[in-house]
Structures are given as C-alpha cells and as structure tokens.
C-alpha cells in the first residue's frame, strides 16, 4: 500500500488533509521544491493542505470569479 500501512491510515490522511483545506480562509498553492516534474501536487502555504493540479486550477478560477462579483 505504499507509505500507508492500512486503509485506516489512508482514511486518516485524507480526513486530516480535508480538514486542513476546509479550515483555511485563503489558499496560496505552490509546488513542493522536491517534487518531480511529473508530480502535479500543490501545497497551500497557509494550511499545508494538498491538492492536485485540477483542484488548484478550479479553486483559482472560482477565486477570480468571486473577486469580480
């Protein structure tokens, strides 16, 4: 299972990440310095939550639209 020992550990990681993202007032996503070119994970500077490229893109589009309203 990779770096997780069991399904409970995977669920705990997902829940923790989701709670971080939900509790953050404003995300500023950046790529980790040690990531490979083909890993499209982004981490929020404020909460430490992780998202993929699509989630980051949709968040930024929604944020721009919200600022225009």
PDB file of C-alpha atoms in Angstrom:
ATOM      1  CA  UNK A   1       0.000   0.000   0.000  1.00  0.00           C
ATOM      2  CA  UNK A   2       2.886   2.370  -0.364  1.00  0.00           C
ATOM      3  CA  UNK A   3       3.681   4.584   2.590  1.00  0.00           C
ATOM      4  CA  UNK A   4       0.460   3.728   4.465  1.00  0.00           C
ATOM      5  CA  UNK A   5       0.147   0.508   6.426  1.00  0.00           C
ATOM      6  CA  UNK A   6      -3.600   0.007   6.067  1.00  0.00           C
ATOM      7  CA  UNK A   7      -6.821   1.564   4.829  1.00  0.00           C
ATOM      8  CA  UNK A   8      -7.438   3.289   8.155  1.00  0.00           C
ATOM      9  CA  UNK A   9      -4.149   5.177   7.762  1.00  0.00           C
ATOM     10  CA  UNK A  10      -5.139   6.272   4.264  1.00  0.00           C
ATOM     11  CA  UNK A  11      -8.544   7.446   5.516  1.00  0.00           C
ATOM     12  CA  UNK A  12      -6.934   9.321   8.413  1.00  0.00           C
ATOM     13  CA  UNK A  13      -4.586  11.109   5.998  1.00  0.00           C
ATOM     14  CA  UNK A  14      -7.458  12.059   3.681  1.00  0.00           C
ATOM     15  CA  UNK A  15      -9.599  13.315   6.580  1.00  0.00           C
ATOM     16  CA  UNK A  16      -6.719  15.368   8.003  1.00  0.00           C
ATOM     17  CA  UNK A  17      -5.995  16.915   4.599  1.00  0.00           C
ATOM     18  CA  UNK A  18      -9.669  17.722   4.045  1.00  0.00           C
ATOM     19  CA  UNK A  19      -9.945  19.360   7.482  1.00  0.00           C
ATOM     20  CA  UNK A  20      -6.869  21.484   6.781  1.00  0.00           C
ATOM     21  CA  UNK A  21      -8.270  22.662   3.475  1.00  0.00           C
ATOM     22  CA  UNK A  22     -11.729  23.403   4.895  1.00  0.00           C
ATOM     23  CA  UNK A  23     -10.363  25.410   7.822  1.00  0.00           C
ATOM     24  CA  UNK A  24      -8.157  27.653   5.668  1.00  0.00           C
ATOM     25  CA  UNK A  25      -9.501  31.132   4.878  1.00  0.00           C
ATOM     26  CA  UNK A  26      -7.442  31.629   1.713  1.00  0.00           C
ATOM     27  CA  UNK A  27      -5.240  29.190  -0.146  1.00  0.00           C
ATOM     28  CA  UNK A  28      -1.969  30.042  -1.847  1.00  0.00           C
ATOM     29  CA  UNK A  29      -0.850  26.885  -3.573  1.00  0.00           C
ATOM     30  CA  UNK A  30       2.742  26.232  -4.507  1.00  0.00           C
ATOM     31  CA  UNK A  31       4.665  23.226  -5.763  1.00  0.00           C
ATOM     32  CA  UNK A  32       6.955  21.492  -3.313  1.00  0.00           C
ATOM     33  CA  UNK A  33      10.619  22.105  -4.107  1.00  0.00           C
ATOM     34  CA  UNK A  34      11.495  18.422  -4.103  1.00  0.00           C
ATOM     35  CA  UNK A  35       8.704  17.235  -6.412  1.00  0.00           C
ATOM     36  CA  UNK A  36       9.478  15.688  -9.747  1.00  0.00           C
ATOM     37  CA  UNK A  37       8.369  17.287 -12.966  1.00  0.00           C
ATOM     38  CA  UNK A  38       5.532  14.761 -13.327  1.00  0.00           C
ATOM     39  CA  UNK A  39       4.033  15.086  -9.839  1.00  0.00           C
ATOM     40  CA  UNK A  40       1.231  17.635 -10.012  1.00  0.00           C
ATOM     41  CA  UNK A  41       0.660  18.066  -6.282  1.00  0.00           C
ATOM     42  CA  UNK A  42       0.350  21.543  -4.794  1.00  0.00           C
ATOM     43  CA  UNK A  43       0.535  22.513  -1.115  1.00  0.00           C
ATOM     44  CA  UNK A  44      -1.164  25.521   0.469  1.00  0.00           C
ATOM     45  CA  UNK A  45       1.319  27.888   2.140  1.00  0.00           C
ATOM     46  CA  UNK A  46      -1.142  28.636   4.941  1.00  0.00           C
ATOM     47  CA  UNK A  47      -2.758  25.330   5.928  1.00  0.00           C
ATOM     48  CA  UNK A  48      -0.454  22.687   4.448  1.00  0.00           C
ATOM     49  CA  UNK A  49      -3.344  21.026   2.626  1.00  0.00           C
ATOM     50  CA  UNK A  50      -2.527  19.170  -0.581  1.00  0.00           C
ATOM     51  CA  UNK A  51      -4.451  19.239  -3.857  1.00  0.00           C
ATOM     52  CA  UNK A  52      -3.869  18.090  -7.411  1.00  0.00           C
ATOM     53  CA  UNK A  53      -3.492  20.373 -10.418  1.00  0.00           C
ATOM     54  CA  UNK A  54      -7.213  20.279 -11.320  1.00  0.00           C
ATOM     55  CA  UNK A  55      -8.378  21.239  -7.812  1.00  0.00           C
ATOM     56  CA  UNK A  56      -5.849  24.081  -7.712  1.00  0.00           C
ATOM     57  CA  UNK A  57      -6.959  25.365 -11.113  1.00  0.00           C
ATOM     58  CA  UNK A  58     -10.669  25.270 -10.248  1.00  0.00           C
ATOM     59  CA  UNK A  59     -10.023  26.975  -6.897  1.00  0.00           C
ATOM     60  CA  UNK A  60      -8.129  29.798  -8.612  1.00  0.00           C
ATOM     61  CA  UNK A  61     -10.836  30.230 -11.273  1.00  0.00           C
ATOM     62  CA  UNK A  62     -13.529  30.368  -8.572  1.00  0.00           C
ATOM     63  CA  UNK A  63     -11.480  32.813  -6.519  1.00  0.00           C
ATOM     64  CA  UNK A  64     -11.057  35.139  -9.523  1.00  0.00           C
ATOM     65  CA  UNK A  65     -14.771  34.990 -10.312  1.00  0.00           C
ATOM     66  CA  UNK A  66     -15.655  35.682  -6.683  1.00  0.00           C
ATOM     67  CA  UNK A  67     -13.461  38.756  -6.618  1.00  0.00           C
ATOM     68  CA  UNK A  68     -15.212  40.135  -9.712  1.00  0.00           C
ATOM     69  CA  UNK A  69     -18.711  39.756  -8.241  1.00  0.00           C
TER      70      UNK A  69
END
